[in-house]
CSV table of C-alpha atoms in Angstrom, one decimal:
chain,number,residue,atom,x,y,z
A,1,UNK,CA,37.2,37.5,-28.5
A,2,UNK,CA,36.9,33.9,-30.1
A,3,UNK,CA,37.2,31.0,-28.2
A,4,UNK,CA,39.2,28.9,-30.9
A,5,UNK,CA,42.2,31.4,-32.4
A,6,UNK,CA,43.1,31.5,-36.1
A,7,UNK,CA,45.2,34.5,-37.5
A,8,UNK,CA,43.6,37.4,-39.0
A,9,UNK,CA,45.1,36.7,-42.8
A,10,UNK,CA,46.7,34.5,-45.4
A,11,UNK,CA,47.4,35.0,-48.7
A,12,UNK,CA,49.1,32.9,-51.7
A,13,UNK,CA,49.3,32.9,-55.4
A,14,UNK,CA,47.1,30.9,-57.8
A,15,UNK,CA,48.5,27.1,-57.9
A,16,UNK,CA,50.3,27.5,-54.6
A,17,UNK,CA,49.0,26.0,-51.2
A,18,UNK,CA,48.1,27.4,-48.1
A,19,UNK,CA,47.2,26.3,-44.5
A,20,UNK,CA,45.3,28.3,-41.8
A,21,UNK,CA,45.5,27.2,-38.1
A,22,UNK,CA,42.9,27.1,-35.5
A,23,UNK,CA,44.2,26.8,-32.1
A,24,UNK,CA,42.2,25.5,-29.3
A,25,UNK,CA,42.7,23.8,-25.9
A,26,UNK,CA,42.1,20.6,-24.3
A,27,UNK,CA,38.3,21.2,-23.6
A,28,UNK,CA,37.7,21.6,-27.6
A,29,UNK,CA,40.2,21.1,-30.2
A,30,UNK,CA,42.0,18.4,-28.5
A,31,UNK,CA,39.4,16.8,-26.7
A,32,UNK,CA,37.0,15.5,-29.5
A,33,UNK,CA,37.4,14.9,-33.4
A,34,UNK,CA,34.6,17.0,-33.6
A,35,UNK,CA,36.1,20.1,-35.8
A,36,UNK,CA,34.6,21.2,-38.8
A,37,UNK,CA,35.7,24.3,-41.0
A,38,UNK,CA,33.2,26.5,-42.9
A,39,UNK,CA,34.3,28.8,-46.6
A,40,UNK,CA,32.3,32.4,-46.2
A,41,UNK,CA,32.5,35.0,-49.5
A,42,UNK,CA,31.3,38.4,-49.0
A,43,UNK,CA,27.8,38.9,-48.1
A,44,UNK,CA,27.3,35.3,-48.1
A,45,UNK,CA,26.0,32.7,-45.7
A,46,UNK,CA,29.0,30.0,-44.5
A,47,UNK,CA,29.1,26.2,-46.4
A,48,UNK,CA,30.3,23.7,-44.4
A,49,UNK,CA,33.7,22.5,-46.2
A,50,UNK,CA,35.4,19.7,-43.8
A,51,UNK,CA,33.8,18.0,-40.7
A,52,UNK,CA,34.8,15.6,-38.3
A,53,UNK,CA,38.7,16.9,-38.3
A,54,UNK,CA,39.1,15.6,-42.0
A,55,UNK,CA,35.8,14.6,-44.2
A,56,UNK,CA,34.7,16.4,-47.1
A,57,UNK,CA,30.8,16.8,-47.8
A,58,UNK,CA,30.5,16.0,-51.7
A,59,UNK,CA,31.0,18.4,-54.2
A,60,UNK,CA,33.7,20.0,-52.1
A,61,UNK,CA,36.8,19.7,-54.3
A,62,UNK,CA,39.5,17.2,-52.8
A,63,UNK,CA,42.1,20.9,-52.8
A,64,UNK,CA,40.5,21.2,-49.5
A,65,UNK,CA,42.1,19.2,-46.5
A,66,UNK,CA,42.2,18.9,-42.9
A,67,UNK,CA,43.8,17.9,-40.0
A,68,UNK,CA,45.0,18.1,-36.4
A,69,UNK,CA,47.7,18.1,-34.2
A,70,UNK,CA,47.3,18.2,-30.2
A,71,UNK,CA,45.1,21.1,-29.7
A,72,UNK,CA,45.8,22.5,-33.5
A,73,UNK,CA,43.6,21.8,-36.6
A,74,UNK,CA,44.3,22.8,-39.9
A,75,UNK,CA,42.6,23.4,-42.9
A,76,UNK,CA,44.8,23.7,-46.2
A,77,UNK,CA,43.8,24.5,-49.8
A,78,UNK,CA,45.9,23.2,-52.8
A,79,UNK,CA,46.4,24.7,-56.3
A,80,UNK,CA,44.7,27.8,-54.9
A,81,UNK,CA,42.1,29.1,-57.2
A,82,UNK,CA,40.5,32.9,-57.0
A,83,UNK,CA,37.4,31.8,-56.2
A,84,UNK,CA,39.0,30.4,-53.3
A,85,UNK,CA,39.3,34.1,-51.7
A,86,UNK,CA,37.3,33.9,-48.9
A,87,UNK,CA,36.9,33.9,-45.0
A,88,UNK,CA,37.6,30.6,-43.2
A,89,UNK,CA,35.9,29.7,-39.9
A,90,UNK,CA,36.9,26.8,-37.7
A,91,UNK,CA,34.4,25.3,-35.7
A,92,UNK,CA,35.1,22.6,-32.3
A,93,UNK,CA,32.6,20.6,-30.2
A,94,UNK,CA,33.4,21.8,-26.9
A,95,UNK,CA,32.0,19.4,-24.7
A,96,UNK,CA,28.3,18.9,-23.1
A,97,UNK,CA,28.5,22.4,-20.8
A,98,UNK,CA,29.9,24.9,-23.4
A,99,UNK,CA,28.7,22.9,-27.2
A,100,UNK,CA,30.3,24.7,-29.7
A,101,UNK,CA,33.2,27.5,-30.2
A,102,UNK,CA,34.3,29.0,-33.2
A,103,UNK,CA,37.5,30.6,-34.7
A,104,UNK,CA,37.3,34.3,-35.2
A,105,UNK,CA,37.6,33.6,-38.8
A,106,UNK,CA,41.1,34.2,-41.7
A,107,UNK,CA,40.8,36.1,-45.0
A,108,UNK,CA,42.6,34.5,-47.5
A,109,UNK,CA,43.2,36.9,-49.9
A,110,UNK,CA,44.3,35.1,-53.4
A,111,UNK,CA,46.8,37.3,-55.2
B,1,UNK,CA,17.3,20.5,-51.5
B,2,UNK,CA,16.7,21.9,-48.3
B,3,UNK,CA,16.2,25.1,-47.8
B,4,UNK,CA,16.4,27.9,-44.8
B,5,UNK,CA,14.9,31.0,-44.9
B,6,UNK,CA,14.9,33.5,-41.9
B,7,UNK,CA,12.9,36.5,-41.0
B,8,UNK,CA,11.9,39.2,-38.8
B,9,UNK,CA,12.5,43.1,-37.9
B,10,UNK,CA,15.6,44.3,-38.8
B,11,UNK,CA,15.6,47.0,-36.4
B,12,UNK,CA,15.3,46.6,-32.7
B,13,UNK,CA,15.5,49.0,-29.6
B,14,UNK,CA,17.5,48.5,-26.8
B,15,UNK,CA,16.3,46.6,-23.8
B,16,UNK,CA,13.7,45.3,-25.5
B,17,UNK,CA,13.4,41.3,-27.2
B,18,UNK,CA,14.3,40.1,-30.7
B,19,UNK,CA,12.6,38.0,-32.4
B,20,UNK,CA,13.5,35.7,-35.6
B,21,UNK,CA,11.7,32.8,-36.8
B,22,UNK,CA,13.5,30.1,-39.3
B,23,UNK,CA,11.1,28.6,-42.3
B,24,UNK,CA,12.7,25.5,-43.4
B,25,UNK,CA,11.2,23.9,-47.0
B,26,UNK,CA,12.5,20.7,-48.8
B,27,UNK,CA,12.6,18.3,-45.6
B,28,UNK,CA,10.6,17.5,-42.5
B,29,UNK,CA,12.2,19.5,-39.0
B,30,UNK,CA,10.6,16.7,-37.6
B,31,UNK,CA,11.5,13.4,-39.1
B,32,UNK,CA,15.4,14.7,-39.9
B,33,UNK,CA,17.3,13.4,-36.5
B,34,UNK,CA,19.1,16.8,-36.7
B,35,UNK,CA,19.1,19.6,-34.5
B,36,UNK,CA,18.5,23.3,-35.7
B,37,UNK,CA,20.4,25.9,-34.8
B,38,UNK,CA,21.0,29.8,-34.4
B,39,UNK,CA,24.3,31.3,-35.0
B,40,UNK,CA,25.0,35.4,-35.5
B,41,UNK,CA,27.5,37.2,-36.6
B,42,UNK,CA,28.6,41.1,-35.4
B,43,UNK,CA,29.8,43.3,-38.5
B,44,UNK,CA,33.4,42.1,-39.0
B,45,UNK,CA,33.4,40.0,-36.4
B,46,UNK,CA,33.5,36.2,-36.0
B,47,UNK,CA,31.0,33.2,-35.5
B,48,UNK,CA,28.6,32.7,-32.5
B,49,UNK,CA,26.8,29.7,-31.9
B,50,UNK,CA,23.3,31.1,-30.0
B,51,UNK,CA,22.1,27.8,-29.3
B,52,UNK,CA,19.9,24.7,-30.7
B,53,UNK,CA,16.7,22.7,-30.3
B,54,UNK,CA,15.3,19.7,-31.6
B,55,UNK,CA,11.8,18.6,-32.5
B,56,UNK,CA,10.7,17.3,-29.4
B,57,UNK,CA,12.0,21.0,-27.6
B,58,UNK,CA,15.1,20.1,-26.5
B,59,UNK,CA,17.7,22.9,-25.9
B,60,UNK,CA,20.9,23.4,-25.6
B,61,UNK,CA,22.0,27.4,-25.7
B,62,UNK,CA,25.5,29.3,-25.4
B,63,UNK,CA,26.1,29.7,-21.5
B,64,UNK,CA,27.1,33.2,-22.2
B,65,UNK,CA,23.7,34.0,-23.5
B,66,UNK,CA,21.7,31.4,-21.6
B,67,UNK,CA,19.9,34.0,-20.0
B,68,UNK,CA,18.1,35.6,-22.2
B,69,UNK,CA,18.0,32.9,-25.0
B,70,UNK,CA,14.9,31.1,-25.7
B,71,UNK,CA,13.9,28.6,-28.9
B,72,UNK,CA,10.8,27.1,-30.2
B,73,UNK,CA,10.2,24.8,-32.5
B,74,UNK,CA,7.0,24.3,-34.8
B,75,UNK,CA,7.2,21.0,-36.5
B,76,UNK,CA,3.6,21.9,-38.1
B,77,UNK,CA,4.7,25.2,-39.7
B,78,UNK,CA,8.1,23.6,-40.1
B,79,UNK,CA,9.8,26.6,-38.2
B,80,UNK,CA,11.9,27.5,-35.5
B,81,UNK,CA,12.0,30.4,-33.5
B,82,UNK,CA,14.5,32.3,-31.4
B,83,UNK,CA,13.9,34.9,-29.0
B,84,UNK,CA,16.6,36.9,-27.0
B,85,UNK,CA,15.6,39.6,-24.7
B,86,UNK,CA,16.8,42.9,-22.7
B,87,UNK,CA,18.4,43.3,-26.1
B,88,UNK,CA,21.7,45.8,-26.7
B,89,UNK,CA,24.4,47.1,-29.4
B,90,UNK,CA,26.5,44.2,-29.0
B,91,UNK,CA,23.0,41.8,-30.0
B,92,UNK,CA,23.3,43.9,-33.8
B,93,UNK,CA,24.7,40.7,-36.1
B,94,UNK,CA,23.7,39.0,-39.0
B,95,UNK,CA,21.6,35.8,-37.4
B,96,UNK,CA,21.3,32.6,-39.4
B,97,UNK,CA,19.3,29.3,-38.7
B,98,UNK,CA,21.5,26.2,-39.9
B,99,UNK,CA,20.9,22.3,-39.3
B,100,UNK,CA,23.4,21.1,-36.8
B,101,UNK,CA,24.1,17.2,-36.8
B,102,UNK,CA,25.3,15.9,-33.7
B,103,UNK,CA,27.1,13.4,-31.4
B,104,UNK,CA,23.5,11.4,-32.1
B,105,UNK,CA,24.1,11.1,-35.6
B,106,UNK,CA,28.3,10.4,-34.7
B,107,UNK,CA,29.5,14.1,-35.9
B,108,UNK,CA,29.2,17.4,-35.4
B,109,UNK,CA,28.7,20.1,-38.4
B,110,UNK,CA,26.4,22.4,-39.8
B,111,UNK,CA,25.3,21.6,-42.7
B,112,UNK,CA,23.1,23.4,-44.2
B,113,UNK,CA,22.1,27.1,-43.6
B,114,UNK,CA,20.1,30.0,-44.1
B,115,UNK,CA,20.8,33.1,-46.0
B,116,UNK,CA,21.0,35.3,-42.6
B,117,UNK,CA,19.5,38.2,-41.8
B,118,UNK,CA,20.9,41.7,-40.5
B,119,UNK,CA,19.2,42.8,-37.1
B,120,UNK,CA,20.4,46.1,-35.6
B,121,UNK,CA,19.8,47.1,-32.3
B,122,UNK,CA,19.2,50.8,-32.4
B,123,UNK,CA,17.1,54.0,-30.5
């Protein structure tokens, strides 16, 4: 079991936009600005796609946003594309005994 | 562009150690200010953070796996290597290296990573 809970699935239509929770506690999500969320496609290694609750590395298109919200961040995708089907991973700083936690991971399936 | 490449047996038997070693090409382990980092995946299954080390040895691993956990880094080979021992079923995941940037550098993210590679634990 993860330490950092998103749900299992999401799904939305092309040009729609979705959001996918990752909830946390105190000790991680809400304690630090310190969550990062990472896009995985099948078979593929995971690319870091927002960091430090909402920053964008370049070349990650600006349909990708995050934010939080007590012990709840969120990641949403706008004007969904296909090739935005993927698993999304959250990730939290968890404090200098534990490090790092992350989400068990959401398919979004783009129908 | 840097580049992460890991390695090792893909099958190991139970009780016994894993080993992995990261080659990293297109910047210096040494000169970067980042830490670098093991994370696995189980089939199906989500993200694990293993642990990290930097180039002067510094470690930090996952309490849960402190244990039997240990990482190495050499900065003249550019590679970093992981070890974890009295291995089982539940140690079968796909294990990448990644760069981790931390609270030294004011965020925390991995941002770079390796392609993985599958290791199965397996009589």
């Amino acid at each position: 079991q993860s330490a950092l809970t998103q749900p299992r699935s999401v799904s939305g239509s092309p040009g729609q936009s979705v959001t996918i929770s990752c909830s946390g506690t105190s000790s991680d999500v809400g304690g630090y600005n310190y969550v990062s969320w990472y896009q995985q496609h099948p078979a593929k290694a995971p690319k870091l796609i927002i960091y430090d609750v909402t920053k964008r590395p370049s070349g990650v298109p600006d349909r990708f946003s995050g934010s939080k919200s007590g012990n709840t961040a969120s990641l949403t995708i706008s004007g969904l594309q296909p090739e935005d089907e993927a698993d999304y991973s959250c990730c939290s700083f968890a404090g200098t005994y534990t490090y790092v936690v992350f989400g068990g991971g959401t398919k979004l399936t783009v129908l | 562009q840097l580049q992460l490449q890991e390695s090792g047996p893909g099958l190991v038997k139970p009780s016994e150690t894993l080993s992995l070693t990261c080659t990293v090409s297109g910047g210096s382990i040494s000169r970067s200010n980042h830490y670098w980092a093991w994370i696995r995946q189980p089939p199906g299954k989500g993200l694990e953070w293993v642990g990290c080390i930097f180039d002067n040895g510094d470690t930090y691993y996952n309490p849960s796996l402190k244990s039997r956990v240990s990482m190495s880094v050499d900065t003249s080979k550019n590679q970093l290597s992981l070890r974890v021992s009295s291995v089982t079923a539940a140690d079968t995941a796909v294990y990448y290296c990644a760069r981790q940037a931390t609270l030294r550098l004011n965020t925390y993210k991995f941002d770079s990573w390796g392609q993985g590679t599958l290791v199965t634990v397996s009589s």
